[in-house]
Coordinates of C-alpha atoms in Angstrom, one line a residue:
M1 CA 100.5 92.6 106.5
R2 CA 99.5 91.9 102.9
K3 CA 97.4 88.8 102.5
K4 CA 97.2 88.4 98.7
R5 CA 100.2 86.7 97.0
Y6 CA 101.4 87.0 93.4
S7 CA 103.5 84.7 91.3
S8 CA 106.2 87.4 91.2
D9 CA 106.5 87.5 95.0
L10 CA 109.9 86.6 96.5
T11 CA 110.0 83.2 98.2
D12 CA 111.5 82.8 101.7
S13 CA 114.7 81.3 100.2
Q14 CA 115.0 84.1 97.7
W15 CA 114.6 86.7 100.3
E16 CA 117.2 85.0 102.5
T17 CA 119.6 85.2 99.6
I18 CA 119.2 88.9 98.8
K19 CA 118.2 90.5 102.1
L20 CA 121.9 91.3 103.0
Y21 CA 121.8 93.9 100.3
F22 CA 119.2 95.9 102.1
T23 CA 118.9 97.6 105.4
T24 CA 116.4 95.4 107.3
E25 CA 117.0 96.5 110.9
R26 CA 115.4 99.9 110.7
R27 CA 111.6 100.0 111.5
R28 CA 109.5 101.1 108.5
R29 CA 105.9 102.0 108.0
H30 CA 105.8 99.5 105.1
D31 CA 107.4 96.1 105.0
L32 CA 110.5 96.2 102.9
R33 CA 109.9 92.7 101.4
R34 CA 106.1 92.4 101.1
D35 CA 105.1 96.0 100.4
I36 CA 108.1 97.3 98.5
L37 CA 110.2 94.7 96.8
D38 CA 107.3 92.5 95.8
A39 CA 105.6 95.5 94.3
I40 CA 108.7 96.4 92.3
L41 CA 108.9 92.8 90.9
L42 CA 105.2 92.9 90.0
S43 CA 105.4 95.9 87.8
P44 CA 107.7 94.6 85.0
K45 CA 106.3 91.0 85.4
T46 CA 102.7 92.1 84.6
G47 CA 103.2 95.4 82.8
C48 CA 101.4 97.2 85.6
Q49 CA 102.0 100.9 85.7
W50 CA 103.4 102.3 88.9
R51 CA 100.1 104.3 89.5
M52 CA 98.1 101.1 89.0
L53 CA 99.8 98.9 91.6
P54 CA 97.3 97.0 93.7
G55 CA 96.2 98.7 96.9
E56 CA 97.6 96.1 99.2
F57 CA 101.1 97.2 98.4
A58 CA 102.7 100.4 99.7
P59 CA 101.5 103.6 97.9
W60 CA 103.0 103.7 94.4
Q61 CA 105.0 106.9 95.2
T62 CA 106.7 105.0 97.9
V63 CA 107.4 102.0 95.8
Y64 CA 108.8 104.1 92.9
Y65 CA 110.9 106.1 95.4
Y66 CA 112.7 103.0 96.5
F67 CA 113.1 101.7 93.0
R68 CA 114.6 104.9 91.7
R69 CA 116.8 105.3 94.8
W70 CA 118.2 101.7 94.6
R71 CA 118.7 102.1 90.8
E72 CA 120.7 105.3 91.2
E73 CA 122.7 103.9 94.1
G74 CA 123.7 100.9 91.9
R75 CA 122.2 98.6 94.5
L76 CA 120.0 96.7 91.9
Q77 CA 123.0 96.2 89.5
C78 CA 125.1 94.9 92.4
L79 CA 122.3 92.5 93.4
L80 CA 121.8 91.3 89.9
G81 CA 125.5 90.8 89.5
A82 CA 125.7 88.7 92.6
L83 CA 122.8 86.6 91.6
R84 CA 124.3 85.9 88.1
R85 CA 127.6 84.9 89.7
T86 CA 125.8 82.6 92.1
V87 CA 123.8 80.9 89.3
R88 CA 127.0 80.4 87.2
R89 CA 128.9 78.8 90.1
E90 CA 126.0 76.5 90.8
V91 CA 126.4 75.0 87.3
G92 CA 130.1 74.6 87.8
R93 CA 131.3 77.8 85.9
E94 CA 133.4 80.7 86.9
G95 CA 131.4 83.6 88.5
E96 CA 132.3 85.9 85.6
P97 CA 132.0 84.8 82.0
S98 CA 134.8 84.9 79.5
T99 CA 132.3 84.9 76.6
L100 CA 129.4 87.1 75.9
I101 CA 126.9 87.2 73.0
I102 CA 125.4 90.4 71.8
D103 CA 122.3 90.7 69.7
C104 CA 119.4 93.0 68.9
Q105 CA 115.6 92.7 68.2
S106 CA 113.2 95.2 66.8
V107 CA 109.7 95.3 68.3
S108 CA 106.6 97.2 67.4
T109 CA 105.4 99.9 69.7
S110 CA 102.4 102.2 70.0
R111 CA 102.5 105.8 68.7
A112 CA 102.3 107.3 72.2
G113 CA 105.6 108.7 73.3
G114 CA 108.9 106.9 73.6
I115 CA 112.0 106.5 71.4
A116 CA 110.3 104.9 68.4
S117 CA 111.4 105.0 64.8
Y118 CA 111.3 102.8 61.7
D119 CA 113.6 99.8 61.1
A120 CA 113.6 99.6 57.3
Y121 CA 115.5 96.3 57.2
K122 CA 113.0 94.5 59.5
S123 CA 110.0 96.7 58.4
V124 CA 109.2 97.4 62.0
N125 CA 108.1 100.7 63.5
G126 CA 109.2 100.8 67.1
R127 CA 112.3 100.2 69.2
K128 CA 115.1 97.8 69.5
R129 CA 116.0 95.6 72.5
H130 CA 119.8 95.3 72.7
L131 CA 121.0 92.4 74.8
A132 CA 124.3 91.0 76.0
V133 CA 124.2 87.5 77.6
D134 CA 126.6 84.8 78.7
T135 CA 126.6 81.3 77.4
E136 CA 124.1 80.3 80.2
G137 CA 121.7 82.8 78.8
L138 CA 122.0 85.2 81.7
P139 CA 121.6 88.8 80.7
W140 CA 124.6 91.1 81.6
N141 CA 123.1 94.3 80.1
V142 CA 120.0 95.4 78.3
L143 CA 119.5 98.6 76.4
V144 CA 116.4 100.0 74.6
H145 CA 116.8 102.4 71.7
A146 CA 115.1 103.5 68.5
A147 CA 114.5 100.8 65.9
G148 CA 115.9 102.9 63.1
D149 CA 119.4 103.0 64.8
H150 CA 121.8 100.5 63.5
E151 CA 123.1 97.9 65.9
S152 CA 126.7 99.1 65.5
Q153 CA 125.7 102.5 66.8
W154 CA 124.9 101.1 70.3
A155 CA 127.1 98.1 70.7
L156 CA 129.7 99.9 72.8
Q157 CA 127.0 101.4 75.0
V158 CA 125.7 97.9 75.7
L159 CA 129.2 96.6 76.5
K160 CA 130.9 99.5 78.3
P161 CA 128.8 99.1 81.6
I162 CA 129.8 95.4 81.7
R163 CA 133.5 96.3 81.3
C164 CA 133.2 98.7 84.3
R165 CA 132.0 95.8 86.4
T166 CA 134.4 93.1 85.5
E167 CA 138.1 92.5 85.2
R168 CA 138.1 89.3 83.2
D169 CA 138.9 89.5 79.5
K170 CA 136.1 88.5 77.2
T171 CA 135.3 87.4 73.7
I172 CA 132.2 88.9 72.2
F173 CA 130.3 86.9 69.6
A174 CA 128.0 88.8 67.2
D175 CA 126.5 88.6 63.8
S176 CA 127.6 90.5 60.7
A177 CA 125.7 93.6 61.7
Y178 CA 128.5 94.4 64.1
R179 CA 131.3 93.9 61.5
G180 CA 133.7 96.8 61.5
L181 CA 133.7 97.3 65.3
E182 CA 136.5 94.7 66.0
E183 CA 139.3 97.3 66.3
E184 CA 137.2 99.7 68.3
V185 CA 136.1 97.0 70.8
E186 CA 139.7 96.0 71.2
N187 CA 141.0 99.5 71.6
K188 CA 138.3 100.8 74.0
L189 CA 137.4 97.7 75.9
E190 CA 140.4 95.4 75.4
W191 CA 138.1 92.6 74.4
T192 CA 137.9 90.5 71.3
L193 CA 134.9 90.8 68.9
D194 CA 134.3 87.6 67.0
I195 CA 131.8 87.9 64.0
V196 CA 129.9 84.6 63.7
E197 CA 129.1 83.7 60.1
R198 CA 126.1 81.7 58.9
E199 CA 126.8 78.0 58.5
D200 CA 124.9 77.9 55.1
E201 CA 124.5 80.2 52.2
E202 CA 120.8 79.5 51.6
P203 CA 118.5 82.5 52.0
G204 CA 116.1 82.7 54.9
F205 CA 116.4 82.1 58.6
S206 CA 119.4 80.3 60.0
V207 CA 120.4 79.6 63.6
A208 CA 123.9 80.9 64.0
P209 CA 126.2 79.3 66.6
K210 CA 126.5 81.1 69.9
R211 CA 124.0 83.8 68.8
S212 CA 121.1 81.3 69.4
V213 CA 121.6 81.8 73.1
A214 CA 120.9 85.5 72.8
R215 CA 118.0 84.8 70.4
T216 CA 116.4 82.6 73.0
D217 CA 116.6 85.4 75.6
L218 CA 115.1 87.9 73.2
Q219 CA 112.2 85.5 72.4
L220 CA 111.6 85.0 76.1
A221 CA 111.6 88.8 76.5
R222 CA 108.9 89.0 73.9
R223 CA 106.7 86.4 75.6
L224 CA 107.1 87.9 79.0
A225 CA 106.6 91.5 77.9
P226 CA 103.0 92.5 77.9
T227 CA 104.6 95.9 78.3
Q228 CA 106.2 96.0 74.9
Q229 CA 103.8 98.8 73.9
R230 CA 105.2 100.9 76.7
L231 CA 108.8 99.9 76.9
R232 CA 110.7 102.4 79.0
T233 CA 114.5 102.9 79.5
E234 CA 113.9 103.0 83.3
Y235 CA 113.5 99.2 83.2

């Protein structure tokens, strides 16, 4: 049994909440919670590469096998969806949102590999983090793509997976970078795209209504991402 504990480890109450999504009856060489799940949570939290996982966990090949298997099965998405709905109900909201906010952020990356390119508007050489969140700030989908690609090129790819997992009609709030997609969003997703205008006409930064929720999440992602030099779509 692993003795060292990390801040990313599941608590007992957290494990009780999610363990029904996993097969816990079968005997395994490695403990599903302590040796596998905690290792998976440690990797994105600290930026630790799979091959550099601490030795007290299961071998990195085993950890990655389970991560990839659960991802391909859709188990992780199912789990995240259930947790989002639980959090929303705890604050008195419907399990599924009727409103989403979509936004994008360019981040610098290293030269080594990856889908990097130059964002001329932001003067950033790297990638973009594309995020769709609800009004509670809970992320419903995240997509990473080249910084040189315009937001409008990837907006539907961000929203389509959400559409497949929900039946509730939604209003999508976005900034002027997404202007022109209103008809396409309505035709392909049967949702409404609402472009949020700036409240002032002065040059410089302005916090737009609704969009500030997504901006907060993007800033949080920057602070919690020591891995921004090695962002990978597998996350």
